[in-house]
CSV table of C-alpha atoms and ligand atoms in Angstrom, one decimal:
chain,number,residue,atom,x,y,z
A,1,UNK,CA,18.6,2.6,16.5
A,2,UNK,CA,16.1,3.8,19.1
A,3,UNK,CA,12.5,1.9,19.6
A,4,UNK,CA,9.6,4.2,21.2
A,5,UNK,CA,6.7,3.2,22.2
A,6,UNK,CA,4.7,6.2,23.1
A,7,UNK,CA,3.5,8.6,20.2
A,8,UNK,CA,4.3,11.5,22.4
A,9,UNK,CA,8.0,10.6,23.2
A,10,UNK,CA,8.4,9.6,19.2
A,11,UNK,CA,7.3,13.4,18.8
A,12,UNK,CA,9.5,14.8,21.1
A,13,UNK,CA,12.7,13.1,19.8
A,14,UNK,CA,11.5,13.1,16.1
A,15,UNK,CA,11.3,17.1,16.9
A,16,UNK,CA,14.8,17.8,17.6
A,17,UNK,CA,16.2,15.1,15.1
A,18,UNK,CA,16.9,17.7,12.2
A,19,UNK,CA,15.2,16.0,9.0
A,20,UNK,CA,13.1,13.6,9.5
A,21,UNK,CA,12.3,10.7,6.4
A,22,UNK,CA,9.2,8.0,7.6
A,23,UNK,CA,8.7,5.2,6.3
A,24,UNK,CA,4.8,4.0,7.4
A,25,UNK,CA,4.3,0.2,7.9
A,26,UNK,CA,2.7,-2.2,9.3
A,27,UNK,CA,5.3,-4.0,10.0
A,28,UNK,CA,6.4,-7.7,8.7
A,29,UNK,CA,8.3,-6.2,6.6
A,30,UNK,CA,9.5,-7.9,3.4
A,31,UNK,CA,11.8,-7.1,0.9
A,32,UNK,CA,9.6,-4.3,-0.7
A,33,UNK,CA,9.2,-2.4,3.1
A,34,UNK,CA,13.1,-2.9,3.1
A,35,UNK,CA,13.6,-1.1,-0.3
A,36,UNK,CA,11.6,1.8,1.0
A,37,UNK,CA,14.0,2.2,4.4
A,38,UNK,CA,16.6,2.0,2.2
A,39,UNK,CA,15.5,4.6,-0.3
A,40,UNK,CA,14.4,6.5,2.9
A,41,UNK,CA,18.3,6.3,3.9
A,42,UNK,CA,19.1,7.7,0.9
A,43,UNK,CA,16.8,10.7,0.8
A,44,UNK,CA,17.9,11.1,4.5
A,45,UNK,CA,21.6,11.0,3.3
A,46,UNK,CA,24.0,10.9,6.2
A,47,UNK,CA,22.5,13.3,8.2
A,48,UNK,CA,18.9,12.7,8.3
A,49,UNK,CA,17.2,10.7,10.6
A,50,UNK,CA,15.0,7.6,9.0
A,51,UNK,CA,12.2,7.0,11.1
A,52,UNK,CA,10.0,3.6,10.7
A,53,UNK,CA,6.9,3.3,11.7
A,54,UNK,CA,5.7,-0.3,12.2
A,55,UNK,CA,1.8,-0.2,13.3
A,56,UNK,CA,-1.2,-2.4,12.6
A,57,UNK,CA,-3.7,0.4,12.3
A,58,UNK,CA,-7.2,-1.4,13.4
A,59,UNK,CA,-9.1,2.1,11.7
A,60,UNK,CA,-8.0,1.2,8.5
A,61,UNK,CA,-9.6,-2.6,8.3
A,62,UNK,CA,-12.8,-3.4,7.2
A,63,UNK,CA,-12.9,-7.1,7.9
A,64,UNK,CA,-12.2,-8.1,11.6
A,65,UNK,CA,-10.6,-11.6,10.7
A,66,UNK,CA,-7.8,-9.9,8.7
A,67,UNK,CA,-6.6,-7.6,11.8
A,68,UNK,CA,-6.9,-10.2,14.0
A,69,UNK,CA,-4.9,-12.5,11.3
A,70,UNK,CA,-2.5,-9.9,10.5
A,71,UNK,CA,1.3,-11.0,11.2
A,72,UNK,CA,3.4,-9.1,13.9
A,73,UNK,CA,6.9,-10.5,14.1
A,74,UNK,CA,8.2,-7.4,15.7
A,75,UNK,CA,11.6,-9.3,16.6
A,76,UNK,CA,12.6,-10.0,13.1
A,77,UNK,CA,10.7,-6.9,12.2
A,78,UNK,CA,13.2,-4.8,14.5
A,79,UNK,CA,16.3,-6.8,13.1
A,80,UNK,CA,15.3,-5.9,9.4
A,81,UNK,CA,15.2,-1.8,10.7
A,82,UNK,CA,18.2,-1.4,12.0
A,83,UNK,CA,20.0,-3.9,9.1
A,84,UNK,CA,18.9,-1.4,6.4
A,85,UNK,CA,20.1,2.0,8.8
A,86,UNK,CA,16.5,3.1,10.4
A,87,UNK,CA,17.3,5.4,13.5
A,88,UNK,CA,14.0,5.4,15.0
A,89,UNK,CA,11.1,3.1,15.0
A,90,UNK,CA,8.2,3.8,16.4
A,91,UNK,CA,6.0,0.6,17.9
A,92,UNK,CA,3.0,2.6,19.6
A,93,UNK,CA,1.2,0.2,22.6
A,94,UNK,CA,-2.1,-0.8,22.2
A,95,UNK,CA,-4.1,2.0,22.7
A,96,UNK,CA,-1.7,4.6,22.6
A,97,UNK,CA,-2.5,6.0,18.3
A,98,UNK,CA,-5.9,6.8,19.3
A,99,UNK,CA,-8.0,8.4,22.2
A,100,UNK,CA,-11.0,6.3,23.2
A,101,UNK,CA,-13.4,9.1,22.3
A,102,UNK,CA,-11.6,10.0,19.5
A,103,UNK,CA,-14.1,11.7,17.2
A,104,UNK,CA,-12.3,13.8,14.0
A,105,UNK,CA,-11.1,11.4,11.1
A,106,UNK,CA,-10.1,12.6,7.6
A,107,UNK,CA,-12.4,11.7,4.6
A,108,UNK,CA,-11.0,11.5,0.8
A,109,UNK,CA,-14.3,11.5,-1.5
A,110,UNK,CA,-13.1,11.5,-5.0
A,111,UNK,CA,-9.8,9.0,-5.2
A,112,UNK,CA,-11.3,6.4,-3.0
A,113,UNK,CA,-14.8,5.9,-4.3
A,114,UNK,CA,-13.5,2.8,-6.6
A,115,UNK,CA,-11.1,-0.1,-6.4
A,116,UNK,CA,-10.5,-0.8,-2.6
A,117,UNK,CA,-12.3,2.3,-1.0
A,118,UNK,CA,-15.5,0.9,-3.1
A,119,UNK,CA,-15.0,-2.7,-1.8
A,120,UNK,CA,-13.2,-1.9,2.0
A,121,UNK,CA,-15.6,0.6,3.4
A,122,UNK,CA,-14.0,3.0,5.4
A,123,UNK,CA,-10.5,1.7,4.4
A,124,UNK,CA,-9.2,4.8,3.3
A,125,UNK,CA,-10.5,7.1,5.7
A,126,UNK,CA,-8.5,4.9,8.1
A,127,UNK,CA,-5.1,4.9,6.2
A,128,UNK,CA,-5.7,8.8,5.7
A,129,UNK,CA,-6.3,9.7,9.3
A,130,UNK,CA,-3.1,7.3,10.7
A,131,UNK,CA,-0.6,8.9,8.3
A,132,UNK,CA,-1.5,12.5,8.8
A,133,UNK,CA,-1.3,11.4,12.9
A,134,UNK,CA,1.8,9.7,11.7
A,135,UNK,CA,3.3,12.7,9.6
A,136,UNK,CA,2.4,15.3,12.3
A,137,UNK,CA,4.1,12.6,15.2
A,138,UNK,CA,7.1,12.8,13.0
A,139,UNK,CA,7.6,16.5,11.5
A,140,UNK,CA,9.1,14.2,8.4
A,141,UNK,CA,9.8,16.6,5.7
A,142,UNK,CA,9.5,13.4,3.6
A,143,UNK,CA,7.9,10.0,3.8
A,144,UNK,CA,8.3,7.2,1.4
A,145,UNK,CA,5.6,4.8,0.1
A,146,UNK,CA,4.9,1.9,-2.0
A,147,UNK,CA,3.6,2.0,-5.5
A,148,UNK,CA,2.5,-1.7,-5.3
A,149,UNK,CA,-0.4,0.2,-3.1
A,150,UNK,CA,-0.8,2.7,-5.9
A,151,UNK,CA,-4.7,4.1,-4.5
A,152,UNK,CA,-3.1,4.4,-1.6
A,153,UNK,CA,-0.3,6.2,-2.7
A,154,UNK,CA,-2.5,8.4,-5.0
A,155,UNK,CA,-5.0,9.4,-1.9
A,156,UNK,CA,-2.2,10.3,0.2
A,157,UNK,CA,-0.4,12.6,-2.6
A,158,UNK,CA,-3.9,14.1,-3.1
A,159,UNK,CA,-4.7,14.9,1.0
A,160,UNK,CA,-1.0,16.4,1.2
A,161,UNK,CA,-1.9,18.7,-1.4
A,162,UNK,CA,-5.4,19.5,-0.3
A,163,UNK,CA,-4.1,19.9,3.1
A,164,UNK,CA,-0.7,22.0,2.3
A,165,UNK,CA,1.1,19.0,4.5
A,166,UNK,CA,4.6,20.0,4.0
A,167,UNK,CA,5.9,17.2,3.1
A,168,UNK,CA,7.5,15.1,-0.1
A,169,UNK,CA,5.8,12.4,-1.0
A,170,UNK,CA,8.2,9.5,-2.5
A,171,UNK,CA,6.9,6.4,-4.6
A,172,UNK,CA,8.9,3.6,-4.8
A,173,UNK,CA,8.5,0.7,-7.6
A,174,UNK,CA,6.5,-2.3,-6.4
A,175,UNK,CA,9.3,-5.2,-5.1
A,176,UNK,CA,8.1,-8.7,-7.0
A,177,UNK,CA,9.0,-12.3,-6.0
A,178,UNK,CA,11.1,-14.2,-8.8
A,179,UNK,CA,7.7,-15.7,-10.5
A,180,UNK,CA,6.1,-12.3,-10.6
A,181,UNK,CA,4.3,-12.3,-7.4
A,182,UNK,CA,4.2,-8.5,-5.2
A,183,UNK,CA,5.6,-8.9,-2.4
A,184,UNK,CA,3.3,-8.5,0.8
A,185,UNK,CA,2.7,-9.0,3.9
A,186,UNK,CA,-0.7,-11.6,3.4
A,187,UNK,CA,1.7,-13.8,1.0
A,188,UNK,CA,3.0,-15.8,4.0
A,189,UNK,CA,-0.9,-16.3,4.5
A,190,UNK,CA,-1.5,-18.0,1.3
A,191,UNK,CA,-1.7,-22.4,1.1
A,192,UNK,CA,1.2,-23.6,-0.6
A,193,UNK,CA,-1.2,-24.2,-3.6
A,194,UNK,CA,-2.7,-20.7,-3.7
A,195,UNK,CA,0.5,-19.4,-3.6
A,196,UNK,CA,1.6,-21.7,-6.7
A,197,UNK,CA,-1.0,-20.4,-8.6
A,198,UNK,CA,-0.9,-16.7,-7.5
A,199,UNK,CA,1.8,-15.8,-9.9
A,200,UNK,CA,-1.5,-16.1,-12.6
A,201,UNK,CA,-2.0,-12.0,-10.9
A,202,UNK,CA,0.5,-10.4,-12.6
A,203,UNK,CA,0.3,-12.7,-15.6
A,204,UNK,CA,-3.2,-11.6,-16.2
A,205,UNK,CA,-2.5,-8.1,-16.3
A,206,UNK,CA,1.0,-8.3,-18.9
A,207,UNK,CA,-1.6,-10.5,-21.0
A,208,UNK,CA,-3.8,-7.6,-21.3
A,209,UNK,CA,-1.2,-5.1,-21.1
A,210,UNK,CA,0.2,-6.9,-24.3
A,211,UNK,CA,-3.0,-5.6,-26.4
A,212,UNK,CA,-1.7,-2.3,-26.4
A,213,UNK,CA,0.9,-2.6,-29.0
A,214,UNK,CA,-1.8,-4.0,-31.1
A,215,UNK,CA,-4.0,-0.8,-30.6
A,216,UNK,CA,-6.2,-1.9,-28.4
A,217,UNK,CA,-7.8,0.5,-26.4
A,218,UNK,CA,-10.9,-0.7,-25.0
A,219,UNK,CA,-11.4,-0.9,-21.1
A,220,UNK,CA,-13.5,-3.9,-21.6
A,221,UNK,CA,-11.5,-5.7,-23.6
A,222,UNK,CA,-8.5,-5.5,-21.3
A,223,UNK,CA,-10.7,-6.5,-18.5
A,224,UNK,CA,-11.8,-9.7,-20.2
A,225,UNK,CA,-8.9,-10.7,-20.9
A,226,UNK,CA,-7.4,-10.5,-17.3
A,227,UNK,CA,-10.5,-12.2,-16.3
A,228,UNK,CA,-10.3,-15.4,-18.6
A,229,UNK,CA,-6.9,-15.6,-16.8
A,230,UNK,CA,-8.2,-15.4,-13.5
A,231,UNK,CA,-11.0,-17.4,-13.8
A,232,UNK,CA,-9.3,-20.1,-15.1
A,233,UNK,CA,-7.9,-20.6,-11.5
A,234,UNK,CA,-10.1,-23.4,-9.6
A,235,UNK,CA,-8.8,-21.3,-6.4
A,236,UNK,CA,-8.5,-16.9,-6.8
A,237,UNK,CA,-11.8,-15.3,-6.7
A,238,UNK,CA,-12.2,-11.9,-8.1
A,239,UNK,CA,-13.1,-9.1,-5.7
A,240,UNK,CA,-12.7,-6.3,-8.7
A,241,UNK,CA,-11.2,-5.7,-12.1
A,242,UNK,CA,-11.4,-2.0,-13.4
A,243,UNK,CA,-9.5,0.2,-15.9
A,244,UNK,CA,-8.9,3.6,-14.1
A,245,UNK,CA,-7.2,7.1,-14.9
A,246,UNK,CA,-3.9,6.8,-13.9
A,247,UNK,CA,-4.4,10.5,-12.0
A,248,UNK,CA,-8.2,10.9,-11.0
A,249,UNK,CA,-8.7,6.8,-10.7
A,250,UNK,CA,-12.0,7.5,-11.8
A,251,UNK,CA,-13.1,4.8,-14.5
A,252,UNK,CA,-12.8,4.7,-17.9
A,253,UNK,CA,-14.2,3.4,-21.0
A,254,UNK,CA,-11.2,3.9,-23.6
A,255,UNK,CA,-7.3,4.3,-22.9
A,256,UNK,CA,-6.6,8.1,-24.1
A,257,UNK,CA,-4.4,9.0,-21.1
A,258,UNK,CA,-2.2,6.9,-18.9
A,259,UNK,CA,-4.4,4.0,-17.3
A,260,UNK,CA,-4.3,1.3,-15.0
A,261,UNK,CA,-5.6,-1.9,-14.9
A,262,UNK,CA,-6.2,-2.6,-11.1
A,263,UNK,CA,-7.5,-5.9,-9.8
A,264,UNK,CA,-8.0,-7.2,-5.8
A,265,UNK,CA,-9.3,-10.7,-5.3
A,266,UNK,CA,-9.2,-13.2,-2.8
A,267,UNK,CA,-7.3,-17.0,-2.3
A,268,UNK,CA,-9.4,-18.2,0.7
A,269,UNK,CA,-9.8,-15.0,3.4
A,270,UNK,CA,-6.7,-14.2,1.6
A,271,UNK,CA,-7.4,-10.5,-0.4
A,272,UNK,CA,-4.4,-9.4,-2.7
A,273,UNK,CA,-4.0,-6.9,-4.8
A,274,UNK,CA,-1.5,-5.9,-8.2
A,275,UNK,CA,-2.3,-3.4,-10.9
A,276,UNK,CA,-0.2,-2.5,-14.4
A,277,UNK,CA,0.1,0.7,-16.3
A,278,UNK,CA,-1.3,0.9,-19.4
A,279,UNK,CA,0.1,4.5,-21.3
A,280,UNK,CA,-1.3,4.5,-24.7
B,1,PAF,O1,0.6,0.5,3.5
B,1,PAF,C1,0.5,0.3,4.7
B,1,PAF,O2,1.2,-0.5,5.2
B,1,PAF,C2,-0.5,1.1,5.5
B,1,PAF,O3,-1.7,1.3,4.8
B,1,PAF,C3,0.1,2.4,6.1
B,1,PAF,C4,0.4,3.4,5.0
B,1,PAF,C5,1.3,2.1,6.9
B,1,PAF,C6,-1.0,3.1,7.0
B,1,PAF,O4,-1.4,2.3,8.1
């Protein structure tokens, strides 16, 4: 496994590599990053390279504290790449992602105006311009991403098509600790008591997911009832709780169409995130 450091050499190697697979992070990687290399290795089959990138894109945060709080064990972070076959990481220096007077950025208006992109100003504008730098630096013909990020993952599917990017773009199933919990790389953040009661998350949504059998199909009613759950923690406060089309993530009032139910919040300066399907 090769690590590069500049952007520039990454490009040249990724150039002559044949097919390139990435697999964007920012690095302390857990079990879910590792299920994306893996899958990664897979698409790349035995000939492809499987490229890693592991950078903490400062663009992309909207609160200084959680950049400057955000965990970089690039030792054990390394380890886990090569363990699961990666052939290239790239670990770009401090500075190197972005010119000083940088000054072109790529905006997504439609996908991004709720959940996260209403809450994180700026946010997605910030994931959006890394990966394109990031699928440019590595002429990947296919990039893998998590679904546990699922606006995320909906923004970048809809910029590669409203940019022609040729690339694939492959979801992968969010990876969940035993009591529920999405794996991520804030959980190591949370007190040992906000972490015993973060497993309510998940709980709250399959509680209102569970209405559907019984013909619910009232956005408001399946937000109340993920809120009663989350309220009755003396610790998570909610940062938002929507029901969105599962393709346009624009809100809505009644479940006619594949839906999510979306929720952020926070335990302390702690923000998580987890969302469920609801398909009527
Ligand atoms: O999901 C993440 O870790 C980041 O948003 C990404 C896609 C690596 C861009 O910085």
């Amino acid at each position: 496994m090769q690590v590069i450091e500049d952007p520039t050499a990454f490009q040249q190697t990724c150039r002559s590599a044949g097919r390139v697979v990435l697999v964007p992070t920012m690095g302390a990687l857990h079990e879910g990053h590792l299920a994306l290399i893996r899958r990664a290795r897979e698409v790349a089959a035995g000939e492809g390279t499987v490229a890693v990138s592991i950078f903490v894109n400062p663009i992309q945060f909207d609160r200084p504290g959680d950049l400057a709080a955000y965990p970089k064990p690039l030792e054990a972070d390394l380890a886990a790449c090569e363990k699961e076959g990666a052939d290239l990481v790239l670990v770009p220096k401090d500075g190197a992602m972005y010119a000083a007077d940088r000054s072109i950025s790529i905006t997504e208006s439609l996908l991004s105006k709720h959940l996260c992109g209403a809450t994180r100003p700026g946010h997605f504008d910030g994931v959006c311009t890394v990966v394109l730098k990031l699928f440019l630096l590595s002429h990947a013909t296919a990039a893998v991403f998590g679904e546990k990020d699922f606006q995320q993952l909906a923004v970048i599917r809809r910029m590669v098509r409203d940019l022609n990017v040729p690339i694939d773009i492959i979801g992968h199933p969010t990876i969940r600790e035993s009591d529920g919990l999405a794996m991520s790389s804030r959980n190591v953040r949370l007190l040992p008591e906000h972490r015993r009661d973060a497993p309510r998350l998940r709980q709250a949504l399959i509680a209102a997911r569970d209405l559907l059998p019984y013909g619910e199909r009232s956005a408001a009613t399946f937000v109340e009832t993920a809120r009663r759950h989350l309220t009755a923690s003396p610790f998570f406060r909610v940062d938002y709780l929507e029901v969105v089309d599962a393709e346009t993530l624009q809100p809505v009032a009644a479940i006619q169409r594949p839906a999510v139910l979306a929720l952020a919040g926070f335990y302390g300066e702690v923000r998580l995130i987890d969302h469920i399907g609801l398909h009527p």
